[in-house]
Amino acid sequence: MKYIFGGNWKMQIPDVKTSVKTAIELNELLQKSQIQNSDVFIAPSHNALYEIGKSIADGELKLAGQNMHFMERGAYTGETSVLSLIEAGAEYVILGHSERRRIFGEENNLINKKVLTALDHGLKVVLCIGETAKERQNGMLKEINYTQLEESLKDVSKTQIRNIIIAYEPVWAINNPALNPNVEIRSATVEEANEAHMLVRTWIKANYGKIEAENIKIQYGGSMKITNAKELLAQQHINGGLIGGASLNPETFVKIIKYVE
Ligand code: PGA
């Protein structure tokens, strides 16, 4: 099974010119490195998607939206339509990122509506789940992640689940002080990550069967970088990474991707 890596640029490169330059550089590096074991996407600022799409048309690098609305169109000030993402060339969309959940108050039922709309339009969904430090300390690892899976994937069919990628991103590991005001931010250890990934696979097996559980890709996200990626990616249940900070530099990002070649 191929690995899958996503560069989640968040709002870190707001201008089109730098976004396009960075994407072209990444695309060329991927080609030069003859990456064969992984699918790779980036989620740039939405304003840059279209231009990037045109400039990387002949490469393997794919595009993702960072979020979207569940309606195709309407009076929704400040939102992005699934149709706009598709027109701009996105094949993926990240939904339920913990920054969306914690900073913008998105809850599972809203995320579920977005998931269903994205799947209906043929996008692949990167569904983010993960517990806070406090929830983990209180022994709620399984409960929190299972509730997020259950409610966010409500009414997703057995055929549709093939277009879902799960990104397990413990909130406490995401390199974002706003999410983690009183927590020392660090990546999950291989044991912590693998345990959670195994739980996710078990949930998929119980709800979608053995074959879907074996085939679903589960990315790890949260402070993944050159120094810890190799051992995380060596874990049986970790099928790639959703990477924020370390994806902004193409060379660093490709070094991580090359660990699984
Ligand atoms: P980080 O972000 O790699 O900067 O911790 C990951 C994410 O939020 O997806």
mmCIF file of C-alpha atoms and ligand atoms in Angstrom:
data_model
loop_
_atom_site.group_PDB
_atom_site.id
_atom_site.type_symbol
_atom_site.label_atom_id
_atom_site.label_comp_id
_atom_site.label_asym_id
_atom_site.label_seq_id
_atom_site.Cartn_x
_atom_site.Cartn_y
_atom_site.Cartn_z
ATOM 1 C CA MET A 1 0.000 0.000 0.000
ATOM 2 C CA LYS A 2 1.277 3.470 -0.878
ATOM 3 C CA TYR A 3 1.925 5.973 1.887
ATOM 4 C CA ILE A 4 0.226 9.347 1.824
ATOM 5 C CA PHE A 5 1.763 12.657 2.840
ATOM 6 C CA GLY A 6 -0.001 15.987 3.111
ATOM 7 C CA GLY A 7 1.583 19.392 3.526
ATOM 8 C CA ASN A 8 -0.855 21.471 5.540
ATOM 9 C CA TRP A 9 0.306 25.008 4.896
ATOM 10 C CA LYS A 10 -2.453 26.526 7.044
ATOM 11 C CA MET A 11 -2.242 30.332 6.735
ATOM 12 C CA GLN A 12 1.554 30.318 6.722
ATOM 13 C CA ILE A 13 2.074 31.348 3.073
ATOM 14 C CA PRO A 14 -0.668 33.889 2.379
ATOM 15 C CA ASP A 15 0.541 35.234 -0.980
ATOM 16 C CA VAL A 16 0.103 33.588 -4.350
ATOM 17 C CA LYS A 17 3.602 34.282 -5.649
ATOM 18 C CA THR A 18 5.444 32.545 -2.802
ATOM 19 C CA SER A 19 2.870 29.746 -2.745
ATOM 20 C CA VAL A 20 3.359 29.005 -6.443
ATOM 21 C CA LYS A 21 7.139 29.179 -6.130
ATOM 22 C CA THR A 22 7.143 26.787 -3.167
ATOM 23 C CA ALA A 23 4.751 24.360 -4.880
ATOM 24 C CA ILE A 24 6.813 24.298 -8.101
ATOM 25 C CA GLU A 25 9.966 23.653 -6.107
ATOM 26 C CA LEU A 26 8.301 20.807 -4.221
ATOM 27 C CA ASN A 27 6.874 19.305 -7.400
ATOM 28 C CA GLU A 28 10.273 19.337 -9.077
ATOM 29 C CA LEU A 29 12.003 17.840 -6.058
ATOM 30 C CA LEU A 30 9.456 15.030 -5.918
ATOM 31 C CA GLN A 31 10.070 14.269 -9.587
ATOM 32 C CA LYS A 32 13.821 14.406 -9.170
ATOM 33 C CA SER A 33 13.640 12.098 -6.156
ATOM 34 C CA GLN A 34 11.495 9.640 -8.155
ATOM 35 C CA ILE A 35 9.044 9.219 -5.323
ATOM 36 C CA GLN A 36 7.076 6.047 -6.010
ATOM 37 C CA ASN A 37 5.863 4.805 -2.662
ATOM 38 C CA SER A 38 3.753 7.793 -1.719
ATOM 39 C CA ASP A 39 0.938 10.020 -2.841
ATOM 40 C CA VAL A 40 1.643 13.617 -1.914
ATOM 41 C CA PHE A 41 -0.648 16.620 -1.618
ATOM 42 C CA ILE A 42 -0.373 20.156 -0.339
ATOM 43 C CA ALA A 43 -3.117 22.295 1.154
ATOM 44 C CA PRO A 44 -2.128 25.898 0.405
ATOM 45 C CA SER A 45 -4.111 29.054 1.042
ATOM 46 C CA HIS A 46 -7.288 28.803 -1.024
ATOM 47 C CA ASN A 47 -6.472 31.964 -2.972
ATOM 48 C CA ALA A 48 -3.375 30.233 -4.374
ATOM 49 C CA LEU A 49 -4.954 26.896 -5.333
ATOM 50 C CA TYR A 50 -5.878 27.789 -8.893
ATOM 51 C CA GLU A 51 -2.513 29.269 -9.849
ATOM 52 C CA ILE A 52 -0.667 26.373 -8.237
ATOM 53 C CA GLY A 53 -2.915 23.921 -10.051
ATOM 54 C CA LYS A 54 -1.893 25.429 -13.399
ATOM 55 C CA SER A 55 1.818 25.441 -12.563
ATOM 56 C CA ILE A 56 2.097 21.838 -11.367
ATOM 57 C CA ALA A 57 -0.234 20.288 -13.926
ATOM 58 C CA ASP A 58 2.367 17.855 -15.240
ATOM 59 C CA GLY A 59 3.619 16.551 -11.901
ATOM 60 C CA GLU A 60 2.506 14.048 -9.311
ATOM 61 C CA LEU A 61 1.849 16.600 -6.605
ATOM 62 C CA LYS A 62 -1.863 16.920 -5.752
ATOM 63 C CA LEU A 63 -3.881 19.711 -4.210
ATOM 64 C CA ALA A 64 -6.161 19.852 -1.196
ATOM 65 C CA GLY A 65 -8.533 22.394 0.265
ATOM 66 C CA GLN A 66 -8.017 23.197 3.938
ATOM 67 C CA ASN A 67 -11.745 23.369 4.631
ATOM 68 C CA MET A 68 -15.045 23.916 2.826
ATOM 69 C CA HIS A 69 -18.737 24.569 3.402
ATOM 70 C CA PHE A 70 -21.294 21.777 3.198
ATOM 71 C CA MET A 71 -23.488 23.674 0.721
ATOM 72 C CA GLU A 72 -22.531 24.068 -2.915
ATOM 73 C CA ARG A 73 -23.592 27.710 -2.996
ATOM 74 C CA GLY A 74 -25.613 30.256 -1.095
ATOM 75 C CA ALA A 75 -25.465 33.197 1.267
ATOM 76 C CA TYR A 76 -22.524 32.060 3.409
ATOM 77 C CA THR A 77 -20.198 34.990 3.890
ATOM 78 C CA GLY A 78 -16.554 34.026 4.020
ATOM 79 C CA GLU A 79 -16.992 30.359 3.132
ATOM 80 C CA THR A 80 -15.490 28.233 0.343
ATOM 81 C CA SER A 81 -17.675 26.036 -1.865
ATOM 82 C CA VAL A 82 -16.739 22.494 -2.809
ATOM 83 C CA LEU A 83 -17.264 23.636 -6.422
ATOM 84 C CA SER A 84 -14.588 26.313 -6.027
ATOM 85 C CA LEU A 85 -12.122 23.763 -4.656
ATOM 86 C CA ILE A 86 -12.779 21.416 -7.551
ATOM 87 C CA GLU A 87 -12.532 24.169 -10.139
ATOM 88 C CA ALA A 88 -9.196 25.182 -8.653
ATOM 89 C CA GLY A 89 -7.909 21.647 -9.111
ATOM 90 C CA ALA A 90 -8.206 20.150 -5.635
ATOM 91 C CA GLU A 91 -8.551 16.374 -5.358
ATOM 92 C CA TYR A 92 -8.554 16.317 -1.580
ATOM 93 C CA VAL A 93 -10.029 18.345 1.237
ATOM 94 C CA ILE A 94 -8.930 18.407 4.868
ATOM 95 C CA LEU A 95 -11.937 18.381 7.190
ATOM 96 C CA GLY A 96 -12.243 18.529 10.955
ATOM 97 C CA HIS A 97 -8.744 19.821 11.602
ATOM 98 C CA SER A 98 -8.375 20.569 15.296
ATOM 99 C CA GLU A 99 -7.766 24.237 14.518
ATOM 100 C CA ARG A 100 -11.208 24.253 12.889
ATOM 101 C CA ARG A 101 -12.682 22.332 15.807
ATOM 102 C CA ARG A 102 -11.042 24.258 18.672
ATOM 103 C CA ILE A 103 -10.589 27.775 17.307
ATOM 104 C CA PHE A 104 -13.651 27.987 15.049
ATOM 105 C CA GLY A 105 -15.983 25.782 17.051
ATOM 106 C CA GLU A 106 -16.663 23.113 14.426
ATOM 107 C CA GLU A 107 -18.382 20.061 15.817
ATOM 108 C CA ASN A 108 -18.770 16.533 14.548
ATOM 109 C CA ASN A 109 -22.238 16.991 13.063
ATOM 110 C CA LEU A 110 -21.083 19.974 10.995
ATOM 111 C CA ILE A 111 -17.954 18.121 9.910
ATOM 112 C CA ASN A 112 -20.156 15.165 8.935
ATOM 113 C CA LYS A 113 -22.206 17.342 6.569
ATOM 114 C CA LYS A 114 -19.017 18.573 4.930
ATOM 115 C CA VAL A 115 -17.666 15.030 4.630
ATOM 116 C CA LEU A 116 -20.828 13.879 2.844
ATOM 117 C CA THR A 117 -20.814 16.853 0.448
ATOM 118 C CA ALA A 118 -17.130 16.398 -0.375
ATOM 119 C CA LEU A 119 -17.590 12.671 -1.054
ATOM 120 C CA ASP A 120 -20.673 13.335 -3.175
ATOM 121 C CA HIS A 121 -18.537 15.580 -5.362
ATOM 122 C CA GLY A 122 -15.739 13.050 -5.704
ATOM 123 C CA LEU A 123 -13.185 14.665 -3.436
ATOM 124 C CA LYS A 124 -11.022 12.531 -1.204
ATOM 125 C CA VAL A 125 -11.474 13.536 2.415
ATOM 126 C CA VAL A 126 -8.697 13.784 4.962
ATOM 127 C CA LEU A 127 -10.669 13.539 8.182
ATOM 128 C CA CYS A 128 -8.735 14.794 11.205
ATOM 129 C CA ILE A 129 -9.415 13.409 14.644
ATOM 130 C CA GLY A 130 -7.551 13.563 17.934
ATOM 131 C CA GLU A 131 -7.796 14.089 21.659
ATOM 132 C CA THR A 132 -6.484 16.903 23.863
ATOM 133 C CA ALA A 133 -3.793 16.383 26.501
ATOM 134 C CA LYS A 134 -6.406 16.489 29.235
ATOM 135 C CA GLU A 135 -8.623 13.950 27.526
ATOM 136 C CA ARG A 136 -5.707 11.562 27.149
ATOM 137 C CA GLN A 137 -4.678 12.061 30.783
ATOM 138 C CA ASN A 138 -8.241 11.248 31.810
ATOM 139 C CA GLY A 139 -8.127 7.963 29.936
ATOM 140 C CA MET A 140 -10.497 9.138 27.211
ATOM 141 C CA LEU A 141 -8.286 8.363 24.192
ATOM 142 C CA LYS A 142 -10.590 5.740 22.778
ATOM 143 C CA GLU A 143 -13.851 7.422 23.676
ATOM 144 C CA ILE A 144 -12.962 10.799 22.129
ATOM 145 C CA ASN A 145 -11.522 9.419 18.926
ATOM 146 C CA TYR A 146 -14.329 6.890 18.483
ATOM 147 C CA THR A 147 -16.984 9.556 18.981
ATOM 148 C CA GLN A 148 -15.271 11.766 16.405
ATOM 149 C CA LEU A 149 -15.137 8.863 13.941
ATOM 150 C CA GLU A 150 -18.690 7.773 14.587
ATOM 151 C CA GLU A 151 -20.265 11.216 14.293
ATOM 152 C CA SER A 152 -18.067 12.597 11.510
ATOM 153 C CA LEU A 153 -18.485 9.486 9.353
ATOM 154 C CA LYS A 154 -22.218 9.065 9.931
ATOM 155 C CA ASP A 155 -23.946 7.790 6.746
ATOM 156 C CA VAL A 156 -20.644 7.300 4.919
ATOM 157 C CA SER A 157 -21.093 4.106 2.903
ATOM 158 C CA LYS A 158 -18.752 1.187 2.471
ATOM 159 C CA THR A 159 -17.899 2.385 -1.027
ATOM 160 C CA GLN A 160 -17.361 5.954 0.111
ATOM 161 C CA ILE A 161 -15.027 4.996 2.959
ATOM 162 C CA ARG A 162 -12.437 4.190 0.268
ATOM 163 C CA ASN A 163 -12.187 7.919 -0.359
ATOM 164 C CA ILE A 164 -11.512 8.699 3.276
ATOM 165 C CA ILE A 165 -8.081 9.118 4.795
ATOM 166 C CA ILE A 166 -7.936 9.449 8.549
ATOM 167 C CA ALA A 167 -5.409 11.846 10.030
ATOM 168 C CA TYR A 168 -4.812 11.030 13.672
ATOM 169 C CA GLU A 169 -3.551 14.289 15.117
ATOM 170 C CA PRO A 170 -3.423 14.452 18.895
ATOM 171 C CA VAL A 171 -4.192 18.096 19.696
ATOM 172 C CA TRP A 172 -1.332 18.257 22.207
ATOM 173 C CA ALA A 173 1.181 17.327 19.516
ATOM 174 C CA ILE A 174 0.201 19.993 16.997
ATOM 175 C CA ASN A 175 2.769 22.720 16.893
ATOM 176 C CA ASN A 176 0.287 25.460 17.739
ATOM 177 C CA PRO A 177 0.503 27.274 21.075
ATOM 178 C CA ALA A 178 -3.049 28.592 20.635
ATOM 179 C CA LEU A 179 -4.335 25.025 20.827
ATOM 180 C CA ASN A 180 -2.028 24.089 23.663
ATOM 181 C CA PRO A 181 -1.749 27.009 26.068
ATOM 182 C CA ASN A 182 -0.444 25.086 29.085
ATOM 183 C CA VAL A 183 1.069 22.058 27.437
ATOM 184 C CA GLU A 184 4.601 21.284 26.393
ATOM 185 C CA ILE A 185 4.147 20.538 22.693
ATOM 186 C CA ARG A 186 5.859 17.392 21.477
ATOM 187 C CA SER A 187 5.242 14.751 18.876
ATOM 188 C CA ALA A 188 3.555 11.548 20.013
ATOM 189 C CA THR A 189 5.963 8.728 20.777
ATOM 190 C CA VAL A 190 5.817 5.775 18.434
ATOM 191 C CA GLU A 191 3.949 3.806 21.104
ATOM 192 C CA GLU A 192 1.381 6.565 21.667
ATOM 193 C CA ALA A 193 0.826 7.049 17.947
ATOM 194 C CA ASN A 194 0.698 3.381 17.100
ATOM 195 C CA GLU A 195 -1.783 2.656 19.876
ATOM 196 C CA ALA A 196 -4.156 5.328 18.576
ATOM 197 C CA HIS A 197 -3.740 4.213 14.968
ATOM 198 C CA MET A 198 -4.531 0.653 15.966
ATOM 199 C CA LEU A 199 -7.677 1.860 17.702
ATOM 200 C CA VAL A 200 -8.756 3.675 14.534
ATOM 201 C CA ARG A 201 -8.196 0.554 12.443
ATOM 202 C CA THR A 202 -10.170 -1.506 14.941
ATOM 203 C CA TRP A 203 -13.043 0.959 14.692
ATOM 204 C CA ILE A 204 -13.000 0.814 10.879
ATOM 205 C CA LYS A 205 -12.987 -2.980 11.029
ATOM 206 C CA ALA A 206 -15.995 -3.047 13.355
ATOM 207 C CA ASN A 207 -17.926 -0.588 11.189
ATOM 208 C CA TYR A 208 -16.757 -1.306 7.628
ATOM 209 C CA GLY A 209 -15.177 -4.764 7.733
ATOM 210 C CA LYS A 210 -11.746 -6.327 7.562
ATOM 211 C CA ILE A 211 -10.799 -5.361 4.015
ATOM 212 C CA GLU A 212 -11.652 -1.677 4.465
ATOM 213 C CA ALA A 213 -9.739 -1.677 7.756
ATOM 214 C CA GLU A 214 -6.672 -3.072 6.044
ATOM 215 C CA ASN A 215 -6.895 -0.634 3.164
ATOM 216 C CA ILE A 216 -7.700 2.624 4.916
ATOM 217 C CA LYS A 217 -4.776 5.014 5.198
ATOM 218 C CA ILE A 218 -4.142 6.577 8.577
ATOM 219 C CA GLN A 219 -1.791 9.540 8.622
ATOM 220 C CA TYR A 220 -0.063 10.707 11.757
ATOM 221 C CA GLY A 221 0.034 14.456 12.355
ATOM 222 C CA GLY A 222 1.492 16.639 15.079
ATOM 223 C CA SER A 223 5.072 17.937 15.118
ATOM 224 C CA MET A 224 6.248 15.391 12.578
ATOM 225 C CA LYS A 225 9.713 16.373 11.425
ATOM 226 C CA ILE A 226 12.969 14.986 10.089
ATOM 227 C CA THR A 227 14.133 13.896 13.526
ATOM 228 C CA ASN A 228 11.087 11.813 14.448
ATOM 229 C CA ALA A 229 9.429 10.898 11.142
ATOM 230 C CA LYS A 230 11.552 7.869 10.364
ATOM 231 C CA GLU A 231 10.584 5.897 13.435
ATOM 232 C CA LEU A 232 6.954 7.012 13.335
ATOM 233 C CA LEU A 233 6.665 5.922 9.697
ATOM 234 C CA ALA A 234 8.196 2.553 10.495
ATOM 235 C CA GLN A 235 5.150 1.662 12.596
ATOM 236 C CA GLN A 236 2.805 -0.863 11.105
ATOM 237 C CA HIS A 237 -0.321 1.263 11.469
ATOM 238 C CA ILE A 238 1.107 4.600 10.358
ATOM 239 C CA ASN A 239 0.577 5.139 6.633
ATOM 240 C CA GLY A 240 1.992 8.613 6.199
ATOM 241 C CA GLY A 241 1.896 12.081 7.674
ATOM 242 C CA LEU A 242 -0.140 15.246 7.713
ATOM 243 C CA ILE A 243 2.578 17.782 8.238
ATOM 244 C CA GLY A 244 2.315 21.456 9.084
ATOM 245 C CA GLY A 245 5.505 23.354 9.906
ATOM 246 C CA ALA A 246 7.911 20.845 8.382
ATOM 247 C CA SER A 247 6.067 20.862 5.045
ATOM 248 C CA LEU A 248 6.723 24.551 4.376
ATOM 249 C CA ASN A 249 10.263 23.852 3.244
ATOM 250 C CA PRO A 250 10.194 21.549 0.182
ATOM 251 C CA GLU A 251 13.581 20.011 0.952
ATOM 252 C CA THR A 252 12.593 19.100 4.492
ATOM 253 C CA PHE A 253 9.233 17.762 3.358
ATOM 254 C CA VAL A 254 10.797 15.580 0.660
ATOM 255 C CA LYS A 255 13.430 14.281 3.072
ATOM 256 C CA ILE A 256 10.627 12.985 5.268
ATOM 257 C CA ILE A 257 8.794 11.460 2.290
ATOM 258 C CA LYS A 258 11.996 9.732 1.200
ATOM 259 C CA TYR A 259 12.122 7.770 4.458
ATOM 260 C CA VAL A 260 9.541 5.385 3.019
ATOM 261 C CA GLU A 261 11.105 4.964 -0.424
HETATM 262 P P1 PGA B 1 2.486 20.570 12.705
HETATM 263 O O1 PGA B 1 0.958 20.632 12.197
HETATM 264 O O2 PGA B 1 3.177 19.536 11.874
HETATM 265 O O3 PGA B 1 3.004 21.936 12.491
HETATM 266 O O4 PGA B 1 2.431 20.169 14.155
HETATM 267 C C1 PGA B 1 0.280 19.475 11.809
HETATM 268 C C2 PGA B 1 -1.156 19.788 11.511
HETATM 269 O O5 PGA B 1 -1.739 20.634 12.197
HETATM 270 O O6 PGA B 1 -1.742 19.217 10.578
#
